[in-house]
CSV table of C-alpha atoms in Angstrom, one decimal:
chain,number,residue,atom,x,y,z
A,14,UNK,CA,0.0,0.0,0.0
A,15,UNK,CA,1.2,3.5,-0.7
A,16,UNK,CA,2.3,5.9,1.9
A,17,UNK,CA,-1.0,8.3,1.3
A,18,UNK,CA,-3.3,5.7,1.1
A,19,UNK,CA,-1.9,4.3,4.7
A,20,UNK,CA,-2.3,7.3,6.0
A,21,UNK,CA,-5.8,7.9,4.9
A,22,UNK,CA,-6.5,4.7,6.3
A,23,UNK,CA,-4.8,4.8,9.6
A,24,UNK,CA,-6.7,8.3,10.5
A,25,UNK,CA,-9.9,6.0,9.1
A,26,UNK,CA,-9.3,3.0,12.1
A,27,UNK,CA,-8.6,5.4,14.4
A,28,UNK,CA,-11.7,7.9,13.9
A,29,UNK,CA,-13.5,4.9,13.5
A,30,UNK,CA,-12.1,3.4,17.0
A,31,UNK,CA,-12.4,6.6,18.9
A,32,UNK,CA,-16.3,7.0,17.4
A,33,UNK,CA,-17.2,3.7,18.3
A,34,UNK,CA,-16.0,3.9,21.4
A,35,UNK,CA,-18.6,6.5,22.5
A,36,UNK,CA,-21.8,5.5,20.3
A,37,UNK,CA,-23.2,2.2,19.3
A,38,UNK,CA,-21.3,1.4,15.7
A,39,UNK,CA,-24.9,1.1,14.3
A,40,UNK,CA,-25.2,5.1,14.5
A,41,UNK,CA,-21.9,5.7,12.7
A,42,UNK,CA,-22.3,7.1,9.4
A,43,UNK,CA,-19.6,7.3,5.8
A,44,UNK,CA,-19.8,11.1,7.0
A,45,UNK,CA,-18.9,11.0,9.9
A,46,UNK,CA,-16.2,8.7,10.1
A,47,UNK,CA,-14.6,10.4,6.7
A,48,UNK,CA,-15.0,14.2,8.9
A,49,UNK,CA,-13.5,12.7,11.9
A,50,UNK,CA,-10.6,11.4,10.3
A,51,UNK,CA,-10.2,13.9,7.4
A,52,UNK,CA,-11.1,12.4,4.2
A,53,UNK,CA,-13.6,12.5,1.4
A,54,UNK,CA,-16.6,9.9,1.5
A,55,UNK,CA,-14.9,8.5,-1.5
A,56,UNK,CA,-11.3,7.6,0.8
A,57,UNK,CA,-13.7,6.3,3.1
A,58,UNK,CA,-15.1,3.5,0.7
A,59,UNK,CA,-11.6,3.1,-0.9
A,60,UNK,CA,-10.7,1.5,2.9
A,61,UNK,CA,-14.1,-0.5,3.9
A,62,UNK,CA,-18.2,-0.7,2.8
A,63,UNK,CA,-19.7,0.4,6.0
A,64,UNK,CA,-19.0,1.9,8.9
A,65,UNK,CA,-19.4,-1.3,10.9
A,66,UNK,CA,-17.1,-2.9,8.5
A,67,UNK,CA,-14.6,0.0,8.7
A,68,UNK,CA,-14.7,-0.9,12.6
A,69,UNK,CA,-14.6,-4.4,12.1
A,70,UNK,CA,-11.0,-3.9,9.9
A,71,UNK,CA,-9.8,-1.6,12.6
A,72,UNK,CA,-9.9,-4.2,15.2
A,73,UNK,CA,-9.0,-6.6,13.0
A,74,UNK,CA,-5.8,-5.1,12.0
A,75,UNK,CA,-4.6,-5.0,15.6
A,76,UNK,CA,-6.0,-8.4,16.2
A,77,UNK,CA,-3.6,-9.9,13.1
A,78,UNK,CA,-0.3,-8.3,14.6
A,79,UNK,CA,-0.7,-10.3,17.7
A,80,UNK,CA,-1.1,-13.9,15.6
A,81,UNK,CA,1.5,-12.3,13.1
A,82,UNK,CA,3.8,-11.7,16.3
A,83,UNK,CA,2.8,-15.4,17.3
A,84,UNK,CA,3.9,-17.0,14.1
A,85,UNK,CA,7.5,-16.0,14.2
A,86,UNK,CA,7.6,-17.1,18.1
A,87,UNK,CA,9.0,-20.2,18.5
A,88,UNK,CA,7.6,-21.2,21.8
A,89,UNK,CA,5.6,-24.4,22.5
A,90,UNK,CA,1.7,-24.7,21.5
A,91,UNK,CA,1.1,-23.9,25.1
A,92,UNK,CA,3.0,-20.5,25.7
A,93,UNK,CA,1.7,-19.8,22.1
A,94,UNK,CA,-1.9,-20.3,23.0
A,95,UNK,CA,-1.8,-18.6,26.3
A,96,UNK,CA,0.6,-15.6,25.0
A,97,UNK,CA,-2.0,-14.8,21.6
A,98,UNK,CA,-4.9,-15.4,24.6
A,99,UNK,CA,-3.8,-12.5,26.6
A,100,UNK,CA,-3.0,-10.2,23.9
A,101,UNK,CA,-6.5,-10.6,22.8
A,102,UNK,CA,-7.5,-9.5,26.1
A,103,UNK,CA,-5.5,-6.5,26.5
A,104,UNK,CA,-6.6,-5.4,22.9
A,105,UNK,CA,-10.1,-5.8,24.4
A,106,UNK,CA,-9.3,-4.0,27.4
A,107,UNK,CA,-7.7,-0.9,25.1
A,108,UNK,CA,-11.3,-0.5,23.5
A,109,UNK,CA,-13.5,-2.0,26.5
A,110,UNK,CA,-16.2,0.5,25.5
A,111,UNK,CA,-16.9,-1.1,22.4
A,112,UNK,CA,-16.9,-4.7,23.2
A,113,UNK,CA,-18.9,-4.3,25.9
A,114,UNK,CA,-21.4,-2.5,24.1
A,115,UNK,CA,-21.1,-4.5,20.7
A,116,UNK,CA,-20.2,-7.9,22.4
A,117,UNK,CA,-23.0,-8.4,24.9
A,118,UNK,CA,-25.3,-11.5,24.7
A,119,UNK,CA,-23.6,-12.5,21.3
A,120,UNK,CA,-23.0,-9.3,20.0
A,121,UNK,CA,-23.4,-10.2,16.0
A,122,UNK,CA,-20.8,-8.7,13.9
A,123,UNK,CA,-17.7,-8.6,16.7
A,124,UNK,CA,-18.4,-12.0,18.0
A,125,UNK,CA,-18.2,-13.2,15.0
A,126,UNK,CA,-14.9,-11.4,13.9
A,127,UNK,CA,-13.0,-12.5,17.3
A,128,UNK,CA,-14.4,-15.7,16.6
A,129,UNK,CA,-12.9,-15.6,13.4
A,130,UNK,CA,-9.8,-14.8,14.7
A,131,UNK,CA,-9.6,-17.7,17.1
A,132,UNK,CA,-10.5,-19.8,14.5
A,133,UNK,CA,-8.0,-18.3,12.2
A,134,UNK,CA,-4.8,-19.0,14.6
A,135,UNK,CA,-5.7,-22.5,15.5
A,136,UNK,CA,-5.7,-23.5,11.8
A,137,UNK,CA,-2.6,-21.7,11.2
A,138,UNK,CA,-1.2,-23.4,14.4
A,139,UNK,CA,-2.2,-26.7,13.0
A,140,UNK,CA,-1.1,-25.8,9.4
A,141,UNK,CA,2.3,-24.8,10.4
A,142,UNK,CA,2.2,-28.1,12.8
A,143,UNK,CA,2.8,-26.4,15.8
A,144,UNK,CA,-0.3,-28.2,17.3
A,145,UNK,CA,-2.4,-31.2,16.5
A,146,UNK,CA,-5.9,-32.4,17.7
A,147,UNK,CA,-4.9,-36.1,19.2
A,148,UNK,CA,-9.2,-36.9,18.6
A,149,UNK,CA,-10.3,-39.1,16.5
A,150,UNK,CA,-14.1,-39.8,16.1
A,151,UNK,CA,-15.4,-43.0,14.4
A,152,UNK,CA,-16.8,-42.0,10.7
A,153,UNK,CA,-15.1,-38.4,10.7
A,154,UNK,CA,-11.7,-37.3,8.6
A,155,UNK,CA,-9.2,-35.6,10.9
A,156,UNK,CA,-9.7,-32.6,8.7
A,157,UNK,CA,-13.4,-32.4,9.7
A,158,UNK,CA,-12.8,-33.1,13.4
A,159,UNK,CA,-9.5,-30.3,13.5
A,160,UNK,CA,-12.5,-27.7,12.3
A,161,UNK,CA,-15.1,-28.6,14.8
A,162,UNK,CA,-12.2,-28.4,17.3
A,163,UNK,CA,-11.3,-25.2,16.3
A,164,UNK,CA,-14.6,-23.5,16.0
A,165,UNK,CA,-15.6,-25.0,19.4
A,166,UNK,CA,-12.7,-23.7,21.2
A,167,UNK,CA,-13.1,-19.8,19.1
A,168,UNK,CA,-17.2,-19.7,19.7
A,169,UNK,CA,-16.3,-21.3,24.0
A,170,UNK,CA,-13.5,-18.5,23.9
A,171,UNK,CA,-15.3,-15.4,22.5
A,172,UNK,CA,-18.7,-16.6,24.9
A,173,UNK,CA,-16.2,-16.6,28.1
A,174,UNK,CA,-14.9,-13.1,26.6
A,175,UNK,CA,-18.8,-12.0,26.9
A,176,UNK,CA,-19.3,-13.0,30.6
A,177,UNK,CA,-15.8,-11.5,31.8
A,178,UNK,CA,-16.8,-8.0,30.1
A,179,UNK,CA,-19.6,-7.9,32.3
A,180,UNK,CA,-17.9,-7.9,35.5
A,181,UNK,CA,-17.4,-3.9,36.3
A,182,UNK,CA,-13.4,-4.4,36.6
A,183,UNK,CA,-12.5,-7.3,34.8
A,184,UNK,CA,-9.0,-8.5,34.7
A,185,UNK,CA,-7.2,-10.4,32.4
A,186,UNK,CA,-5.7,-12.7,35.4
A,187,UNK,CA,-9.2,-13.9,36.2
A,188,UNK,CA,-10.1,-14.9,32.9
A,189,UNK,CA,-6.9,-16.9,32.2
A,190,UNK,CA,-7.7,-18.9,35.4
A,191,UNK,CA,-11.5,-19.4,34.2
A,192,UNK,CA,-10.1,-20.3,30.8
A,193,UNK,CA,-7.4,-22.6,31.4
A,194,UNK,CA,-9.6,-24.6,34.2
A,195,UNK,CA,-11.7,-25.2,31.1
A,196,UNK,CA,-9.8,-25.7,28.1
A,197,UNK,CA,-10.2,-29.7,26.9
A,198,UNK,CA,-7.3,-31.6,28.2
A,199,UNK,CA,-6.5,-32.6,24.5
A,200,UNK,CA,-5.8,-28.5,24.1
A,201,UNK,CA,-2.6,-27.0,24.7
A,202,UNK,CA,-2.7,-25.1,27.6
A,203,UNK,CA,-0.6,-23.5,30.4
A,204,UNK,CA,-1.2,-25.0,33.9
A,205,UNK,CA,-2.1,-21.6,36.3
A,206,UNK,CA,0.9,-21.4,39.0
């Protein structure tokens, strides 16, 4: 990407960030977003199709330097998992006001996009063979079992994201003991101290 056109769309996430944190993402409007960040409607739908979408790629972007950063570390599967784990958290912390708001009771669009993402690094963790579902089920291909496993783990992940955000001070210390007492004992995972 050019220079200009990473500006433009930096200014975009952050408007869009800093707007969604104080009003449901539903209200946002192209106008808006492009005044707040200082370019034309047209920028704007160079960089995403709606608002919510704009949003969406905002925390997105963000979300893929942690598994990027996670790729190149060599640790084992279960420093890997709980290292990505946290960062997701304290991403979520950074813009609290939004998942809360978005998030709650299955929040569409952002449950679905952190979903997404914990889906997306256990099939790159299992692609790159850094981790392996050891379940087999009588009938099922590995393939089809290593994609069940990976979207039960992201939906279980993002729902125990949901209940934590309602607690008025949540901390990312409590949800990593929560977590790891209930992660599958075929899944990776970093005994608590």
């Amino acid at each position: 990407m050019d220079p200009r056109k990473q500006r433009s769309r930096d200014r975009l996430y952050a408007a869009a960030l800093a707007l969604a944190a104080d009003q449901p993402i539903s209200s946002l409007t192209v106008t808006q977003l492009a005044d707040a960040a200082g370019v034309h409607r047209s920028t704007f739908y160079e960089h995403a199709d709606s608002p919510a979408g704009l949003v969406e790629a905002a925390l997105t972007a963000e979300l893929d330097v942690l598994r990027s950063d996670l790729m190149k570390d060599g640790a084992d599967a279960a420093t890997a998992v709980a290292t990505v784990t946290e960062g997701v958290l304290h991403h979520i912390l950074r813009h609290i006001d939004i998942y809360r708001r978005e998030l709650a009771d299955g929040g569409g669009a952002l449950h679905a996009m952190l979903s997404r993402h914990f889906r997306g690094t256990t099939e790159s963790l299992l692609g790159r063979g850094r981790i392996a579902i050891p379940v087999s089920v009588s009938g099922a291909s590995a393939g089809s079992v290593a994609d069940a496993a990976a979207r039960f783990l992201a939906d279980g992940t993002v729902g125990i994201i949901d209940g934590w955000l309602r607690h008025p001070s949540p901390r990312v210390d409590d949800f990593l003991r929560i977590y790891f007492a209930l992660l599958p004992d075929w899944w990776p995972h970093r005994p608590e101290a």
